Short mmCIF file of C-alpha atoms in Angstrom, two decimals:
data_model
loop_
_atom_site.label_atom_id
_atom_site.label_comp_id
_atom_site.label_asym_id
_atom_site.label_seq_id
_atom_site.Cartn_x
_atom_site.Cartn_y
_atom_site.Cartn_z
CA GLU A 680 13.38 -41.08 -24.34
CA VAL A 681 14.20 -40.88 -28.04
CA GLN A 682 11.43 -42.18 -30.26
CA LEU A 683 11.51 -42.57 -34.03
CA VAL A 684 8.30 -43.80 -35.63
CA GLU A 685 8.23 -44.57 -39.33
CA SER A 686 5.14 -44.65 -41.49
CA GLY A 687 4.22 -44.86 -45.15
CA GLY A 688 5.40 -48.33 -46.05
CA GLY A 689 3.27 -50.78 -47.94
CA LEU A 690 2.81 -52.69 -51.17
CA ILE A 691 3.65 -50.75 -54.30
CA GLN A 692 4.08 -51.67 -57.95
CA PRO A 693 7.43 -51.29 -59.71
CA GLY A 694 7.87 -47.86 -61.23
CA ARG A 695 5.53 -46.16 -58.77
CA SER A 696 6.35 -43.72 -55.97
CA LEU A 697 6.05 -43.86 -52.20
CA ARG A 698 6.79 -41.38 -49.44
CA LEU A 699 8.05 -42.50 -46.06
CA ALA A 700 7.80 -40.33 -42.97
CA CYS A 701 9.48 -40.49 -39.58
CA ALA A 702 8.11 -38.73 -36.52
CA ALA A 703 10.83 -37.92 -34.00
CA SER A 704 10.48 -37.10 -30.34
CA GLY A 705 12.46 -37.09 -27.12
CA PHE A 706 15.38 -35.00 -28.41
CA THR A 707 16.11 -31.66 -30.06
CA PHE A 708 15.50 -32.75 -33.63
CA ASP A 709 17.30 -29.89 -35.36
CA ASP A 710 20.53 -30.59 -33.47
CA TYR A 711 21.23 -33.87 -35.25
CA SER A 712 21.85 -35.46 -38.60
CA MET A 713 19.26 -37.99 -39.72
CA HIS A 714 19.47 -41.00 -42.01
CA TRP A 715 17.51 -43.75 -43.69
CA VAL A 716 18.93 -47.26 -43.56
CA ARG A 717 17.26 -50.25 -45.20
CA GLN A 718 17.38 -53.99 -44.79
CA ALA A 719 15.97 -56.47 -47.25
CA PRO A 720 14.36 -59.44 -45.47
CA GLY A 721 17.07 -61.80 -44.30
CA LYS A 722 19.85 -59.54 -45.60
CA GLY A 723 22.30 -57.02 -44.19
CA LEU A 724 22.04 -53.32 -43.51
CA GLU A 725 22.38 -50.77 -46.30
CA TRP A 726 22.72 -47.04 -45.73
CA VAL A 727 20.32 -45.23 -48.10
CA SER A 728 20.58 -41.52 -47.45
CA GLY A 729 21.41 -38.93 -44.83
CA LEU A 730 21.23 -35.20 -44.23
CA SER A 731 22.75 -32.72 -41.84
CA TRP A 732 20.86 -30.87 -39.12
CA ASN A 733 19.56 -28.19 -41.46
CA GLY A 734 19.45 -30.22 -44.66
CA GLY A 735 22.39 -28.28 -46.03
CA VAL A 736 24.40 -31.42 -46.73
CA ILE A 737 22.65 -34.40 -48.28
CA ALA A 738 24.04 -37.68 -49.54
CA TYR A 739 22.63 -40.77 -51.21
CA ALA A 740 23.78 -44.30 -51.86
CA ASP A 741 24.60 -44.95 -55.51
CA SER A 742 21.73 -47.44 -55.64
CA VAL A 743 19.11 -44.72 -55.03
CA GLN A 744 20.81 -41.59 -56.35
CA GLY A 745 18.48 -39.78 -58.74
CA ARG A 746 15.39 -41.70 -57.61
CA PHE A 747 15.08 -40.98 -53.87
CA ILE A 748 14.86 -37.60 -52.14
CA ILE A 749 15.48 -37.13 -48.44
CA SER A 750 14.16 -34.10 -46.59
CA ARG A 751 13.35 -32.88 -43.11
CA ASP A 752 10.94 -30.47 -41.49
CA ASN A 753 12.59 -29.27 -38.30
CA ALA A 754 9.47 -27.35 -37.25
CA LYS A 755 7.53 -30.60 -37.25
CA ASN A 756 10.33 -32.90 -36.02
CA SER A 757 9.91 -35.02 -39.12
CA LEU A 758 12.11 -36.82 -41.62
CA PHE A 759 10.94 -37.91 -45.05
CA LEU A 760 12.05 -40.13 -47.90
CA GLN A 761 10.42 -39.66 -51.29
CA MET A 762 11.01 -42.84 -53.27
CA ASN A 763 10.40 -42.65 -57.01
CA SER A 764 10.76 -45.20 -59.80
CA LEU A 765 10.69 -48.01 -57.28
CA ARG A 766 12.31 -51.31 -58.19
CA VAL A 767 11.95 -54.82 -56.87
CA GLY A 768 15.46 -54.39 -55.43
CA ASP A 769 14.20 -51.54 -53.22
CA MET A 770 12.02 -53.94 -51.25
CA ALA A 771 13.15 -53.76 -47.63
CA PHE A 772 12.49 -52.58 -44.12
CA TYR A 773 13.34 -48.88 -44.00
CA PHE A 774 14.69 -47.57 -40.70
CA CYS A 775 14.69 -43.95 -39.63
CA VAL A 776 17.98 -43.38 -37.83
CA LYS A 777 19.32 -40.54 -35.71
CA GLY A 778 22.94 -39.51 -35.98
CA ALA A 779 24.88 -38.67 -32.84
CA GLY A 780 26.20 -35.44 -34.34
CA THR A 781 25.08 -32.41 -36.27
CA ASN A 782 26.64 -32.94 -39.66
CA LEU A 783 27.31 -35.71 -42.16
CA ILE A 784 30.74 -36.31 -40.72
CA GLY A 785 32.31 -37.85 -37.64
CA GLU A 786 29.77 -38.52 -34.93
CA GLY A 787 27.02 -37.65 -37.39
CA PHE A 788 27.59 -41.11 -38.78
CA HIS A 789 27.22 -42.84 -35.46
CA PHE A 790 23.65 -44.16 -35.67
CA ASP A 791 22.70 -43.95 -32.02
CA ASN A 792 18.94 -44.41 -32.23
CA TRP A 793 16.82 -46.43 -34.65
CA GLY A 794 13.14 -46.67 -35.36
CA GLN A 795 11.39 -50.01 -35.65
CA GLY A 796 11.26 -49.79 -39.43
CA THR A 797 8.53 -49.76 -42.04
CA LEU A 798 8.29 -52.43 -44.73
CA VAL A 799 8.24 -51.45 -48.38
CA THR A 800 7.16 -54.26 -50.69
CA VAL A 801 7.67 -53.70 -54.40
CA SER A 802 5.79 -56.18 -56.49
CA SER A 803 3.45 -56.29 -59.44
CA ASN B 1028 33.40 -45.69 -52.02
CA PHE B 1029 34.99 -48.58 -50.15
CA MET B 1030 33.97 -51.95 -48.76
CA LEU B 1031 34.04 -53.31 -45.24
CA THR B 1032 34.44 -57.08 -45.16
CA GLN B 1033 33.32 -59.23 -42.24
CA PRO B 1034 33.28 -63.01 -41.75
CA PRO B 1035 29.77 -64.41 -42.24
CA SER B 1036 29.74 -66.19 -38.90
CA VAL B 1037 31.64 -66.61 -35.66
CA SER B 1038 30.78 -68.97 -32.82
CA GLY B 1039 31.99 -69.75 -29.33
CA SER B 1040 31.00 -71.47 -26.12
CA PRO B 1041 29.77 -69.62 -23.05
CA GLY B 1042 32.62 -67.90 -21.25
CA GLU B 1043 34.92 -67.93 -24.25
CA THR B 1044 36.32 -64.92 -26.10
CA ILE B 1045 35.51 -64.29 -29.75
CA THR B 1046 36.71 -61.66 -32.18
CA ILE B 1047 34.93 -60.31 -35.26
CA SER B 1048 37.06 -58.62 -37.90
CA CYS B 1049 36.11 -55.80 -40.25
CA THR B 1050 38.60 -55.20 -43.05
CA ARG B 1051 38.64 -52.08 -45.16
CA ARG B 1052 39.67 -52.79 -48.77
CA SER B 1053 40.81 -49.30 -49.72
CA GLY B 1054 41.80 -46.30 -47.69
CA SER B 1055 42.92 -46.30 -44.08
CA ILE B 1056 40.78 -48.04 -41.48
CA ASP B 1057 41.30 -45.23 -39.01
CA SER B 1058 40.63 -42.33 -41.40
CA LYS B 1059 36.94 -42.25 -40.42
CA PHE B 1060 35.17 -43.24 -37.23
CA LEU B 1061 33.94 -46.82 -37.17
CA GLN B 1062 31.04 -48.27 -35.20
CA TRP B 1063 29.78 -51.74 -34.31
CA TYR B 1064 26.09 -52.59 -34.01
CA ARG B 1065 24.29 -55.68 -32.77
CA GLN B 1066 20.94 -56.70 -34.19
CA ARG B 1067 18.91 -59.37 -32.45
CA PRO B 1068 16.22 -61.19 -34.45
CA GLY B 1069 13.15 -59.03 -34.93
CA SER B 1070 14.79 -55.95 -33.42
CA SER B 1071 16.49 -52.81 -34.64
CA PRO B 1072 20.28 -52.51 -34.37
CA THR B 1073 21.89 -50.99 -31.30
CA THR B 1074 25.40 -49.65 -30.84
CA VAL B 1075 27.96 -51.73 -28.97
CA ILE B 1076 31.05 -49.70 -29.95
CA PHE B 1077 31.30 -46.22 -31.43
CA GLU B 1078 34.24 -44.19 -32.72
CA HIS B 1079 36.49 -47.28 -32.88
CA TYR B 1080 36.80 -47.95 -29.15
CA HIS B 1081 34.05 -46.34 -27.10
CA ARG B 1082 31.22 -48.20 -25.39
CA PRO B 1083 27.80 -46.58 -24.93
CA SER B 1084 26.45 -46.57 -21.42
CA GLY B 1085 24.79 -49.87 -20.70
CA VAL B 1086 27.11 -51.94 -22.87
CA PRO B 1087 29.23 -54.18 -20.63
CA ASP B 1088 33.01 -53.94 -20.70
CA ARG B 1089 33.08 -57.48 -22.10
CA PHE B 1090 32.77 -55.67 -25.44
CA SER B 1091 35.86 -53.92 -26.79
CA GLY B 1092 36.86 -52.38 -30.10
CA SER B 1093 40.31 -52.11 -31.63
CA ILE B 1094 42.10 -51.01 -34.80
CA ASP B 1095 45.00 -52.77 -36.54
CA ARG B 1096 46.64 -50.44 -39.03
CA GLN B 1097 48.88 -53.21 -40.40
CA SER B 1098 45.96 -55.33 -41.56
CA ASN B 1099 43.79 -52.25 -42.12
CA SER B 1100 41.06 -53.78 -40.05
CA ALA B 1101 38.93 -53.16 -37.01
CA SER B 1102 37.94 -55.82 -34.52
CA LEU B 1103 35.15 -56.34 -32.04
CA THR B 1104 36.09 -58.62 -29.17
CA ILE B 1105 33.51 -60.16 -26.89
CA SER B 1106 34.89 -61.81 -23.79
CA GLY B 1107 33.01 -64.01 -21.32
CA LEU B 1108 30.56 -64.92 -24.07
CA ARG B 1109 26.92 -65.20 -23.01
CA THR B 1110 23.83 -66.51 -24.79
CA GLU B 1111 22.44 -62.96 -24.81
CA ASP B 1112 25.34 -61.93 -27.06
CA GLU B 1113 23.89 -63.86 -29.97
CA GLY B 1114 22.83 -61.82 -32.96
CA ASP B 1115 24.11 -60.20 -36.11
CA TYR B 1116 26.96 -57.74 -35.75
CA TYR B 1117 27.72 -55.01 -38.29
CA CYS B 1118 30.66 -52.67 -38.60
CA GLN B 1119 29.95 -49.28 -40.15
CA SER B 1120 31.82 -46.19 -41.26
CA TYR B 1121 31.46 -43.54 -43.96
CA ASP B 1122 33.35 -42.36 -47.03
CA ASP B 1123 34.81 -39.10 -48.33
CA ASN B 1124 31.51 -38.31 -50.07
CA ASN B 1125 29.55 -38.40 -46.81
CA ARG B 1126 27.97 -41.76 -47.57
CA GLY B 1127 27.50 -44.47 -44.98
CA VAL B 1128 29.11 -47.87 -45.42
CA PHE B 1129 28.15 -51.09 -43.62
CA GLY B 1130 29.99 -54.37 -43.48
CA GLY B 1131 28.06 -57.43 -44.60
CA GLY B 1132 27.38 -58.56 -41.06
CA THR B 1133 28.57 -61.44 -38.88
CA LYS B 1134 26.24 -63.90 -37.22
CA VAL B 1135 27.40 -64.71 -33.69
CA THR B 1136 26.28 -68.04 -32.29
CA VAL B 1137 26.80 -69.18 -28.72
CA LEU B 1138 27.21 -72.95 -28.76
#
């Protein structure tokens, strides 16, 4: 059974940094693209960032480009999101999401498994 | 980048058929795979349709996906509506710069 468990969320002041982690199990981690998707309370889904199986292709939403860094450690079956210069508008549940394919294309953008999410609250 | 536009809400009575549209404002709707997800309150989204038409195992055949090239839109049709079908439905695709795109979501209510 695929399991994606996020950690690292919490209350943080604007301008500060936070690092999210996702522990993956139940599948061959380095065979799949991985993504972060966020959802502000009561709002819709927003894709944040994704990377290919080996991290060779990485993409970010315009709203986080230059502030967030996605990475993965295939040896440890882990996905990360380094969030810098946090803003009130970044406040959301952050979901770790598995792609159904290897790369950031085609089935790699079918989000076939989701974690339960970790809440990031940005407030002074 | 491009936008995917969905109606905010759709409702129907048990047993009825409803359709949710997802319109792409620029570029061709079928140029990139499109998925549909359902999110029930307090839960993470799950796939109901992937790659325009395909249903994951476990999703009943009451759910179907289609593409209309004339209106440049995708549709999710739910037939034989049940109370368990309630939730928020999102269409999703990606752009030429490898960035994901979600529609704004449609709240489905069973009357």
